Coordinates of C-alpha atoms in Angstrom, one line a residue:
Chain L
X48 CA 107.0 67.1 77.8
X49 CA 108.1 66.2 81.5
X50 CA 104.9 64.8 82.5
X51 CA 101.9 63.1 81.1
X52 CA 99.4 65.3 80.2
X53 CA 95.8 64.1 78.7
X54 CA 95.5 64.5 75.3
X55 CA 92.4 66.2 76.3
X56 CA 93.8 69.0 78.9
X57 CA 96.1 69.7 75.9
X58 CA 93.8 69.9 73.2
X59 CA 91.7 72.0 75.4
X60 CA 94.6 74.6 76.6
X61 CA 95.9 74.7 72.1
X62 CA 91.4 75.3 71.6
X63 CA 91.8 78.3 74.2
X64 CA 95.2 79.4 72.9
X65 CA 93.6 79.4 69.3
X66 CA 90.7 81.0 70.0
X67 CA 92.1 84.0 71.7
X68 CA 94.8 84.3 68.7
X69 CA 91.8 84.2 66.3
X70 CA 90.0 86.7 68.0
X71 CA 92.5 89.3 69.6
X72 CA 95.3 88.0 67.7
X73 CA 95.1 91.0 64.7
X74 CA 95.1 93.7 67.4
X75 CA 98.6 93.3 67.9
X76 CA 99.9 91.8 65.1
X77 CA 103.5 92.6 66.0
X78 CA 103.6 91.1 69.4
X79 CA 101.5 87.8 69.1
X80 CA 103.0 86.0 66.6
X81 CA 101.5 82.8 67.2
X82 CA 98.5 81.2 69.2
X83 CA 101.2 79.8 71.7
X84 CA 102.6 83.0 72.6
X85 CA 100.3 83.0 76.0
X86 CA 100.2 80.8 78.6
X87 CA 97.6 80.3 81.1
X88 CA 96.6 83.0 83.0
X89 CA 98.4 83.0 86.6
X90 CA 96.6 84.1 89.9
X91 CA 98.3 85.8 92.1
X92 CA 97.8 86.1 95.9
X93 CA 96.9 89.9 97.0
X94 CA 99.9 89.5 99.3
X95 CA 102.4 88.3 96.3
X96 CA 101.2 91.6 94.3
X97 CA 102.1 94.0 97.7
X98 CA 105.3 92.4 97.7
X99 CA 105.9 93.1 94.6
X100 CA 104.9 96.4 94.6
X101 CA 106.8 97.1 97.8
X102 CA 109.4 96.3 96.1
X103 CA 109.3 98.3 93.2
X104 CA 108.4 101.3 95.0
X105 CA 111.7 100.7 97.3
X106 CA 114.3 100.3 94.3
X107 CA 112.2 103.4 92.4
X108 CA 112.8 105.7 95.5
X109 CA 117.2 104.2 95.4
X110 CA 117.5 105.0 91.9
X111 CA 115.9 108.6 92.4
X112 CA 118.3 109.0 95.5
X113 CA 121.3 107.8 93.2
X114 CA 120.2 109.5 89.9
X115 CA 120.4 113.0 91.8
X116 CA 123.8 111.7 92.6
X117 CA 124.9 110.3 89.3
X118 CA 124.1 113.6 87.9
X119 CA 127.0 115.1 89.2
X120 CA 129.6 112.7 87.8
X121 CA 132.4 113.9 85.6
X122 CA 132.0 112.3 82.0
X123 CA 135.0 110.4 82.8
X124 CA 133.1 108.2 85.7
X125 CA 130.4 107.8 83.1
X126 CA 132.9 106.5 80.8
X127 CA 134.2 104.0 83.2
X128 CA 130.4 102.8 83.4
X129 CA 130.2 102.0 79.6
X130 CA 128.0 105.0 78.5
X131 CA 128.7 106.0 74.9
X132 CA 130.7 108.8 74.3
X133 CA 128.0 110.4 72.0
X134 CA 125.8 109.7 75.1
X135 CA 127.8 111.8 77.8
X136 CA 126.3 115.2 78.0
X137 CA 122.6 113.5 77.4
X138 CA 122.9 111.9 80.3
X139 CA 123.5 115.1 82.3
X140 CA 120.3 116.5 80.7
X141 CA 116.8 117.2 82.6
X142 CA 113.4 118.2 81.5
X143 CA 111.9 120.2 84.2
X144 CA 108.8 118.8 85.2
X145 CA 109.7 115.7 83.4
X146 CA 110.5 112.3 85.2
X147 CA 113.6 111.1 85.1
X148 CA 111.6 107.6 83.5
X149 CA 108.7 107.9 82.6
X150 CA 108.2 104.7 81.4
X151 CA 110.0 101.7 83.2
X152 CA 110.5 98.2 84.1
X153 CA 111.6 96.5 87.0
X154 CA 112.8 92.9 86.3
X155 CA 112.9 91.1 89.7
X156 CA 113.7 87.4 90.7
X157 CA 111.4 86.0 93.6
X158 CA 113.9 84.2 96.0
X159 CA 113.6 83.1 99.5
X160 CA 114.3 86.1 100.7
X161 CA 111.9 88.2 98.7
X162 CA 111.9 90.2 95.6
X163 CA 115.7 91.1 94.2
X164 CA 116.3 93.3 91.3
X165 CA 118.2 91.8 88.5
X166 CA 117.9 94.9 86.5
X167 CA 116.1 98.5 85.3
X168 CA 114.6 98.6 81.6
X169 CA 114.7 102.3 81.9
X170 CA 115.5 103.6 78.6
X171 CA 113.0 101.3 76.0
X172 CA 111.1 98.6 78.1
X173 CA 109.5 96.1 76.2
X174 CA 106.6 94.2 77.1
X175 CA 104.1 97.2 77.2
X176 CA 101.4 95.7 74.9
X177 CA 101.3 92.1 77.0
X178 CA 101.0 93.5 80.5
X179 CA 98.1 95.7 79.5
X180 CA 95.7 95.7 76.7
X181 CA 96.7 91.8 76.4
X182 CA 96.5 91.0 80.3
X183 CA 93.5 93.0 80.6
X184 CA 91.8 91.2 77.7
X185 CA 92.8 88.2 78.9
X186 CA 91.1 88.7 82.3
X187 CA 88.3 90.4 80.9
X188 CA 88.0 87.0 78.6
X189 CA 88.2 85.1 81.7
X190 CA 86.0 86.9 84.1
X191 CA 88.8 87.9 86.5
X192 CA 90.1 90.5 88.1
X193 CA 92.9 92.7 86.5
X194 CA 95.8 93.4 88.8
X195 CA 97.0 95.8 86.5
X196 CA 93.4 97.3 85.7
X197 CA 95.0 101.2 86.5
X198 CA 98.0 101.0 84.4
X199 CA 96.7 102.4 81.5
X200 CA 95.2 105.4 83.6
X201 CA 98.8 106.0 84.8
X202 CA 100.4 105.5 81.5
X203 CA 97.6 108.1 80.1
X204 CA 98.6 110.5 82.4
X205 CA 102.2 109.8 82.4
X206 CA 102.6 110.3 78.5
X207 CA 100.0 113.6 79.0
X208 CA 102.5 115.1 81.5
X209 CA 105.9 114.5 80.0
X210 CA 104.5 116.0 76.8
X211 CA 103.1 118.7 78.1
X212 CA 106.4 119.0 80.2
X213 CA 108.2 118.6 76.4
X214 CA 106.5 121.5 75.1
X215 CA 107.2 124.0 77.9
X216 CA 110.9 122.5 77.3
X217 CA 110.8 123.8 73.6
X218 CA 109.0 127.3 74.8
X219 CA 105.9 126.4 73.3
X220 CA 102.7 128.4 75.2
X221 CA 99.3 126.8 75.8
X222 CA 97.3 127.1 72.6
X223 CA 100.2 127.4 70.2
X224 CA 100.6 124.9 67.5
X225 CA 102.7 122.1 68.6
X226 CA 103.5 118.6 66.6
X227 CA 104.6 115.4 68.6
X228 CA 106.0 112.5 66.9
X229 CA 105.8 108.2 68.2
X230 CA 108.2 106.8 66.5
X231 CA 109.8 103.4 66.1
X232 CA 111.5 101.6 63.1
X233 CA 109.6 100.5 60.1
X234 CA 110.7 97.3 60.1
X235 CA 110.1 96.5 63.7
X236 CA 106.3 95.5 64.2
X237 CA 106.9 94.8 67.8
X238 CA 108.0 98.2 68.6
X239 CA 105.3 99.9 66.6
X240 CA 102.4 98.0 68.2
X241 CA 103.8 99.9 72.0
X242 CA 104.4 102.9 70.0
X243 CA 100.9 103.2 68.4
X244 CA 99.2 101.8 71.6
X245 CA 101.0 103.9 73.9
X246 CA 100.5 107.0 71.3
X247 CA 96.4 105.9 70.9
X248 CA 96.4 107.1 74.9
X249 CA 97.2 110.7 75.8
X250 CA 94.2 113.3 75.1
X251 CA 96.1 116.3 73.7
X252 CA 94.8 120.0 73.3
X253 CA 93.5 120.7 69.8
X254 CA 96.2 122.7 69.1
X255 CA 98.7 119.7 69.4
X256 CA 99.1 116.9 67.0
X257 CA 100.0 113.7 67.6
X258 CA 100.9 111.4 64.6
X259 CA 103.3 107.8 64.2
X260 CA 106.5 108.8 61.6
X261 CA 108.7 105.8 60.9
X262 CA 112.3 106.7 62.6
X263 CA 113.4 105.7 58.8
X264 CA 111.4 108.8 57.6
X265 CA 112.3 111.3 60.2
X266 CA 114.2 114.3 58.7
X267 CA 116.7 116.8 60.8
X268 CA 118.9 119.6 59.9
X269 CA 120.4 122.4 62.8
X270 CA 117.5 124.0 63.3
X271 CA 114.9 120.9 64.1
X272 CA 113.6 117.6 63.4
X273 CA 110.6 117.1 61.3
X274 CA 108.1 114.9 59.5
X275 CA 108.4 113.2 56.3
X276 CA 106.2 116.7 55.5
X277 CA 108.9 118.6 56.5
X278 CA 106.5 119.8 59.4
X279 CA 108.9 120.5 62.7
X280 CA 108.6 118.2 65.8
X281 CA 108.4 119.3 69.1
X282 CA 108.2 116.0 71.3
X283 CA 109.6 113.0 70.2
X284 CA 108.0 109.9 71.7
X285 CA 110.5 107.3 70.6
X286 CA 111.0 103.5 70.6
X287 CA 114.7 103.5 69.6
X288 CA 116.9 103.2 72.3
X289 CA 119.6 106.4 72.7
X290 CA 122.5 104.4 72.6
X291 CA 121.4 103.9 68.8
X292 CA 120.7 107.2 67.9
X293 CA 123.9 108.1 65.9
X294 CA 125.2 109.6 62.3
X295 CA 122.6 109.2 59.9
X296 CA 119.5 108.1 61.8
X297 CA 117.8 111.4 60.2
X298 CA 117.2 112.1 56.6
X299 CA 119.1 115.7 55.9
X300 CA 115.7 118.6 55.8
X301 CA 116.0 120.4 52.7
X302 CA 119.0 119.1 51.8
X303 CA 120.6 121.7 54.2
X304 CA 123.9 120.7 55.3
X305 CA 123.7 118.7 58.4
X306 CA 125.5 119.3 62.0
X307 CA 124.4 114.8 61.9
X308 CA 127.7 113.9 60.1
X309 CA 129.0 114.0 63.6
X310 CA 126.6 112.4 65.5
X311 CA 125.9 115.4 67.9
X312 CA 122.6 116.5 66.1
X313 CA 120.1 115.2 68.7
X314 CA 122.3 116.1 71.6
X315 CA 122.0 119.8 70.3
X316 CA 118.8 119.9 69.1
X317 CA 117.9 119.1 72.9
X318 CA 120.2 121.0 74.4
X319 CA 119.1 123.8 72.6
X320 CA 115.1 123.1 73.4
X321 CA 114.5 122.4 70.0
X322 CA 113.0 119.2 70.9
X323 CA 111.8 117.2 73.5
X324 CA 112.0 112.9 74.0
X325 CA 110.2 110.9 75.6
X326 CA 112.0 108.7 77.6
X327 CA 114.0 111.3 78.6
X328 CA 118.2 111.4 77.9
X329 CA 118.2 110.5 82.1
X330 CA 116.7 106.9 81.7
X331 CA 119.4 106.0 79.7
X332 CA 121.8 107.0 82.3
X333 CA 119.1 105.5 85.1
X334 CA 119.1 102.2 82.7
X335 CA 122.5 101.6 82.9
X336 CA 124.0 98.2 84.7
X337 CA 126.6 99.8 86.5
X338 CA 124.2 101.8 88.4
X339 CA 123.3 98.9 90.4
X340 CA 126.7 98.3 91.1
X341 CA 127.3 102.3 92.3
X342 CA 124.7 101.8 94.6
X343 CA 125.8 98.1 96.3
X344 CA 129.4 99.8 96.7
X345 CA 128.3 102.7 97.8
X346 CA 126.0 100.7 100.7
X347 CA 128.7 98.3 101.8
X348 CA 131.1 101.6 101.9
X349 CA 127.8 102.7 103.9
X350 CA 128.3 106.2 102.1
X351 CA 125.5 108.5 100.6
X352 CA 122.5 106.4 101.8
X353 CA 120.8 106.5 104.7
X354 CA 119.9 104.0 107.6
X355 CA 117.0 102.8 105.7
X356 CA 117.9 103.0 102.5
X357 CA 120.7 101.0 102.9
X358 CA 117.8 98.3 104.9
X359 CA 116.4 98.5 101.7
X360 CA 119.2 97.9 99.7
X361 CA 120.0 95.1 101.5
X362 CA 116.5 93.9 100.9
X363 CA 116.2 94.7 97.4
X364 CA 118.9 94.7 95.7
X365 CA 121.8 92.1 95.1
X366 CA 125.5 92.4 95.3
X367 CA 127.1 93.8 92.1
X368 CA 130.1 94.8 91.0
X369 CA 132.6 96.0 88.2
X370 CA 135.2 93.2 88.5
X371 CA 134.8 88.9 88.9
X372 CA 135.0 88.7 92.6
X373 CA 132.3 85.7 93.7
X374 CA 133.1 82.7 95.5
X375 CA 129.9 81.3 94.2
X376 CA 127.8 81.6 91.0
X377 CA 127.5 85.3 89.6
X378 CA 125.8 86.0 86.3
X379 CA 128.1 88.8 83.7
X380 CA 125.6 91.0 81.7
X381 CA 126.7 93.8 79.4
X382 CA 125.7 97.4 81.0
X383 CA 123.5 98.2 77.9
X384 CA 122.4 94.8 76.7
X385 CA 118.6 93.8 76.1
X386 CA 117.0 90.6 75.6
X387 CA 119.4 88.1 77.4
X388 CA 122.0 89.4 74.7
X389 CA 125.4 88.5 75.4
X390 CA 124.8 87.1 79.2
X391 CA 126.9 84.6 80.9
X392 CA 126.2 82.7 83.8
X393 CA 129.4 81.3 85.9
X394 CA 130.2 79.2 88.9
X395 CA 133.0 80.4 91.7
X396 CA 135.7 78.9 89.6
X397 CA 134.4 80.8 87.1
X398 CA 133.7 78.0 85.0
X399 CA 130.5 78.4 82.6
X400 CA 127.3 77.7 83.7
X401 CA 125.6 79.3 80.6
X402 CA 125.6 81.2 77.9
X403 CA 123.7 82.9 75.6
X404 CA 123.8 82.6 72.1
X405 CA 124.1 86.6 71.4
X406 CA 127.0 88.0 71.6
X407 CA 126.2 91.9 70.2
X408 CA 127.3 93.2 73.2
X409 CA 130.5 91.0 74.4
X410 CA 132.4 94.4 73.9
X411 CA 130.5 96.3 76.2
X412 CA 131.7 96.6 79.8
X413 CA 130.7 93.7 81.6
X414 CA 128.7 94.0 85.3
X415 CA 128.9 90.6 87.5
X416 CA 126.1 90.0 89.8
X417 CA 125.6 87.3 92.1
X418 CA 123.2 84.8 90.7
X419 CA 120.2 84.1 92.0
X420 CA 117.7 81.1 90.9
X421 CA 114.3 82.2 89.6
X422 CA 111.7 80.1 90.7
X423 CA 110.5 76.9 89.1
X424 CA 106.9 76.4 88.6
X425 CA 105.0 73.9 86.6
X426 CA 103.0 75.2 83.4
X427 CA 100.8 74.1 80.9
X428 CA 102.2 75.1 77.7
X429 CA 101.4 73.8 73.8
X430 CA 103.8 70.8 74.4
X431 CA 102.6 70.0 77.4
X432 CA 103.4 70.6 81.3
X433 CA 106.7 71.8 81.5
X434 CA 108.8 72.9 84.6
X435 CA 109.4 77.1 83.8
X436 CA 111.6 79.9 85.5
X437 CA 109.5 82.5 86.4
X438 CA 110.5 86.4 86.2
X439 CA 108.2 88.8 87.6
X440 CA 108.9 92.1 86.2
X441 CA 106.6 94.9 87.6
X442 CA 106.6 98.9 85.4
X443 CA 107.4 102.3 86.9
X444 CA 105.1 104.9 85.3
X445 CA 106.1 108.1 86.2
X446 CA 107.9 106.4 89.3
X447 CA 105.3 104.8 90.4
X448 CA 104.8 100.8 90.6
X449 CA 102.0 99.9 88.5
X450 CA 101.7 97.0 85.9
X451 CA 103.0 93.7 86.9
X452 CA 104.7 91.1 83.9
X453 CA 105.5 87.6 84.7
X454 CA 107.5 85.6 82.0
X455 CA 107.6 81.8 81.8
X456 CA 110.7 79.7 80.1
X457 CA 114.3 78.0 80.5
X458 CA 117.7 79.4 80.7
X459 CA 118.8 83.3 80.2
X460 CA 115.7 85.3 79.5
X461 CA 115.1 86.2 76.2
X462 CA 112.2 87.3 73.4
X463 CA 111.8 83.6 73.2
X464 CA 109.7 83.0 76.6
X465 CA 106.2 82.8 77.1
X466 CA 104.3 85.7 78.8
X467 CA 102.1 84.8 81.3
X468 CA 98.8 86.9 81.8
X469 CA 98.1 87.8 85.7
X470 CA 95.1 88.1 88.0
X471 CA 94.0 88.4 91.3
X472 CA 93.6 85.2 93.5
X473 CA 90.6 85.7 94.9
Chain G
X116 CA 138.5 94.8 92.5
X117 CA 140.1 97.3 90.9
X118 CA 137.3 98.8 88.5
X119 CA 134.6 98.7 90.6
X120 CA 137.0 100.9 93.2
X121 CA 137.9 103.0 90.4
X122 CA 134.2 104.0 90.1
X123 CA 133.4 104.6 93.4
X124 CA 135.9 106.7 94.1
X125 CA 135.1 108.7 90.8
X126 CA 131.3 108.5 91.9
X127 CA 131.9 110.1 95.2
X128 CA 134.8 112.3 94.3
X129 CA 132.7 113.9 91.7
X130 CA 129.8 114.5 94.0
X131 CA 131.9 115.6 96.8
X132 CA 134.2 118.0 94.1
X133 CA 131.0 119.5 91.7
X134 CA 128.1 119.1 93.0
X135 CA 124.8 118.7 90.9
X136 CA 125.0 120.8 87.5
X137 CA 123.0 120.4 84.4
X138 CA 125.9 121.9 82.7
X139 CA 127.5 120.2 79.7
X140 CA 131.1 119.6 79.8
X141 CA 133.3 121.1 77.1
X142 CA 135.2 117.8 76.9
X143 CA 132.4 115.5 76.4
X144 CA 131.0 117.5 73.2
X145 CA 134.8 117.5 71.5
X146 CA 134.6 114.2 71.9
X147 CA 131.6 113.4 70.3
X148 CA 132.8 115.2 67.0
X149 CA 135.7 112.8 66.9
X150 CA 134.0 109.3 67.6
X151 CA 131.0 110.1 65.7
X152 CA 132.0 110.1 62.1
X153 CA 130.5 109.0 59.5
X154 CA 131.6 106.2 57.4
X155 CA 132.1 106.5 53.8
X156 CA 129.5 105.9 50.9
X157 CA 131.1 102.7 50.1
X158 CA 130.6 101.3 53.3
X159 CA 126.9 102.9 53.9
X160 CA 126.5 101.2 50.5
X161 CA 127.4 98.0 51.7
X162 CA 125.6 98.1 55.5
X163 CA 122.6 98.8 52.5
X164 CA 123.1 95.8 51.2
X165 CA 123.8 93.9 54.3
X166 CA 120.5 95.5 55.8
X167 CA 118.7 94.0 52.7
X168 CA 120.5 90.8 52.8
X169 CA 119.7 90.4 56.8
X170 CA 116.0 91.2 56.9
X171 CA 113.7 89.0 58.7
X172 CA 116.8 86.4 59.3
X173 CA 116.4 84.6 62.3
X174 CA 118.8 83.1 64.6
X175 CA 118.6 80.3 63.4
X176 CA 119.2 81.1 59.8
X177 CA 122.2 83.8 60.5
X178 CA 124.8 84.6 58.2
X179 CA 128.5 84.8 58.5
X180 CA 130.6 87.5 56.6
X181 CA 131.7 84.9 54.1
X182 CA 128.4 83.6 53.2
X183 CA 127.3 87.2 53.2
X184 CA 130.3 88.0 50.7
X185 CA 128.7 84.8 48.6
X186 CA 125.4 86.5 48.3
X187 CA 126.7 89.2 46.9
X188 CA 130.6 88.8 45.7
X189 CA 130.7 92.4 44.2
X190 CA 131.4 93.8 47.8
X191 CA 134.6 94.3 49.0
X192 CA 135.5 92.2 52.5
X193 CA 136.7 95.6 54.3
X194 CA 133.7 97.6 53.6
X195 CA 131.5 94.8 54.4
X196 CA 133.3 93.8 57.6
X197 CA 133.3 97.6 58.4
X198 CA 129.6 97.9 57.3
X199 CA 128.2 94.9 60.3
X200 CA 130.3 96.9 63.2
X201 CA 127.9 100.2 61.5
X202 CA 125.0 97.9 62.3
X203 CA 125.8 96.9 65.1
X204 CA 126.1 100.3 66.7
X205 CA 123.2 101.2 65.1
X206 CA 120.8 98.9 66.8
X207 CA 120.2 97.0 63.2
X208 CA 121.0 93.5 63.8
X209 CA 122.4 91.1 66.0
X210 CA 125.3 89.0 66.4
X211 CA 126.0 85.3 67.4
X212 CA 129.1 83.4 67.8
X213 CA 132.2 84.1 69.2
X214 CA 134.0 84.5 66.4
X215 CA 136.0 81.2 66.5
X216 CA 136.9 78.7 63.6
X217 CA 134.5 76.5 65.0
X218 CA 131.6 79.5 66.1
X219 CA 131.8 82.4 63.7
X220 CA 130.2 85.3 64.4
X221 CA 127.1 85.2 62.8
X222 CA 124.2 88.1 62.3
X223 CA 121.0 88.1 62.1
X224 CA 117.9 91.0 62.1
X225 CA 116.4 91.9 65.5
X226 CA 112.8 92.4 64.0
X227 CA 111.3 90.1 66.0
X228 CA 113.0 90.8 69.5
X229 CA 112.1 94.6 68.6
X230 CA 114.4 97.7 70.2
X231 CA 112.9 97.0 73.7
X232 CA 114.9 95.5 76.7

């Protein structure tokens, strides 16, 4: 506790902490594991949330521009860029009429000179539940306005297109039967509480059904993947990032012998529009680290882009690279990490700033970015005031900014840090 | 300097040289047949076990191979050893550590971060 704080403001903020855990709490048991999970909610000015939006909507429109590109890489330049072998020719797929991301999230540091991308949760961004049902309960709790009041609209929409998308990919017609699948593992309460909210939203014809299958339960042989009923799936919404899609995910169907001893089964069954995902295979391509530093190269080479998108990229992004090359402090993430995994953070001597604790992803190629401070702001929290880092992360449904995030906490970001609810400063 | 050259120079060679294609390269699919294989019931037995062994463990309470091997003696080192890299791959559990005498590599379940980034 770095400053005094009144028994009584504290008492007060744990009584509201408490009483929002004991009456929303059970909604979401996955995600709100505690009372102290959420901090106060945050106003923010109407000219903060442009400039945050501006900003999204800038780096959305590069990584279109550069996804086109990317696409036409040999497998050997995706190598170099850490993709997974088993990954390669999934990344070249697309699902016509199906956004490259459907779902998305921006995670952006506020500096002095404006919004900078730190990096693109493209493939399985978290922190679905808190931004929407939770911020919007939490504002509707506290009579304020929502700033992220259309989000579910566009994630309703968003899901009902890609599907629909998914089922002219597998050559169903309009009225035929059609089965899609949420799935997320078993174990994993977190990731089923965005699976089943996020599958509770799409209105689907009659004719299709919609139904949550643990990943542990899905079945696959050549010809499809199916329900723990044996029934086949057509779209596959899933919470389970590619890279971990592998031998053996699938239980064998029928105990026919299965193409998934080699690890190419979901690669073919999509290939072969036996199946639709959702994300599709090109956010895990989009998602990758070394994107970001394909497109600083390729705007100080001042190749590819354009006048303004390189003004853009100047504004919105920050220098990256493959190799160590800072005079001053640069921050080395893994190109597929998640949840400050296997981060370090190091001056111009290279000497370490901080480090994670993780380390699942040390083998990874590594991306070196320069680092940049996040903002300190002073918080209540259960403890006390405490001096936080603020990220500001801000979702790209369909490609589209909507649904800002702001997380509160010390050090390399992690599952560890408070969220912090958002409204409008009116 | 070198890698980040090295992938420009693919990046723009390959755009210049194929332009787009939603074709899949020969090369890429042998490939996967080789790397993806599956390993052997002994090991899946043990990453069982290990899966068991690891659920719900925190960070705080992870486990190194040896005290892994002390819960349950009647697996062999190799298959367990080969068993965590399985999990790892498979998006299972986590690792800390940096596999020094004084910081082992430790591993732990990733329930309650979840899947998402």
């Amino acid at each position: 506790m770095e400053h005094s704080t009144s028994i009584r403001d504290l008492t007060s903020y744990r009584s509201k902490r408490e009483y929002f855990f004991e009456h929303f709490g059970v909604r979401w048991p996955g995600t709100l594991l505690d009372p102290y999970d959420l901090l106060e909610i945050y106003p923010l000015s109407t000219t903060e949330i442009s400039a945050i939006l501006r900003a999204a909507l800038a780096i959305s429109r590069i990584y279109e521009r550069i996804a086109t590109l990317l696409r036409t890489v040999s497998d050997d330049t995706l190598l170099q860029m850490g993709l997974p072998a088993r990954t390669l020719a999934l990344a070249h797929l697309q699902i016509s009429g199906m956004c490259d991301c459907v779902i998305g999230r921006l995670d952006l540091a506020r500096t002095a000179d404006g919004y900078k991308l730190l990096e693109f949760n493209a493939d399985t961004p978290g922190m679905v539940i808190e931004s929407f049902p939770i911020n919007a309960t939490v504002c509707e709790l506290a009579g304020v306005i929502n700033p992220n009041s259309e989000g579910e609209r566009a994630l309703t929409h968003a899901l009902e297109r890609s599907i629909s998308a998914g089922l002219a990919y597998v050559r169903k017609k309009p009225g035929q039967l059609g089965k899609v699948v949420f799935t997320a593992h078993a174990t994993c309460e977190r990731d089923q509480d965005i699976t089943n909210y996020l599958m509770g939203l799409p209105e689907l014809p009659s004719s299709i059904q919609k139904q949550f299958v643990p990943l542990e339960e899905l079945r696959a042989d050549e010809d499809g993947l199916y329900d723990s009923e044996g029934i086949r799936i057509d779209v596959l919404y899933r919470f389970h990032p590619l890279q971990f899609f592998s031998a053996k995910i699938f239980k064998p169907h029928h105990n026919k012998p299965r193409a998934m001893s080699n690890g190419t089964l979901l690669f073919d069954l999509i290939s072969q529009r036996r199946l639709a995902i959702v994300n599709p295979p090109a956010a895990f391509l989009l998602g990758n680290k070394a994107m970001q530093s394909v497109v600083w190269g390729l705007f100080e080479r001042r190749e590819y882009f354009n006048r303004n998108e390189r003004d853009l990229i100047e504004q919105y992004f920050l220098p990256t690279y493959m190799d160590p090359i800072f005079n001053g402090s640069y921050v080395v993430k893994p190109v597929y990490g998640d949840e400050g995994d296997s981060i370090t953070i190091r001056d111009g001597n290279k000497r370490v700033l901080l480090r994670s604790n993780n380390s699942t992803y040390m083998n990874q190629p590594m991306v070196y970015q320069k680092y940049v401070e996040l903002p300190r702001v002073q918080l209540m929290t259960e403890d006390g005031i405490e001096t936080l880092q603020i990220l500001t992360s801000c979702f790209l449904i369909n490609g589209e900014p909507n649904g800002i995030c702001l997380r509160a906490g010390h050090g390399i970001t992690n599952f560890s840090w408070w969220f912090l609810p958002v409204c409008i400063d009116e | 300097m070198n890698r980040t050259k090295k992938l420009l120079m693919g990046v723009t060679a390959s755009a210049l040289l194929t332009g787009a294609t939603g074709e899949i390269n020969q090369a890429a699919r042998a490939m996967l047949t080789v790397t993806q294989t599956q390993p052997d019931p002994q090991v899946m037995d043990a990453a069982n076990v290990i899966r068991d062994l690891l659920y719900k463990v925190s960070e705080q309470d992870a486990l190194t191979v040896n005290e892994l091997l002390a819960k349950r003696p009647q697996l062999k080192r190799r298959n367990v050893e080969k068993a965590i890299t399985w999990l790892l791959d498979q998006g299972d559990i986590r690792k800390t550590g940096d596999g020094t005498q004084y910081k082992p590599y430790r591993y732990y379940d990733r329930f309650r971060g979840g899947h998402g980034g």
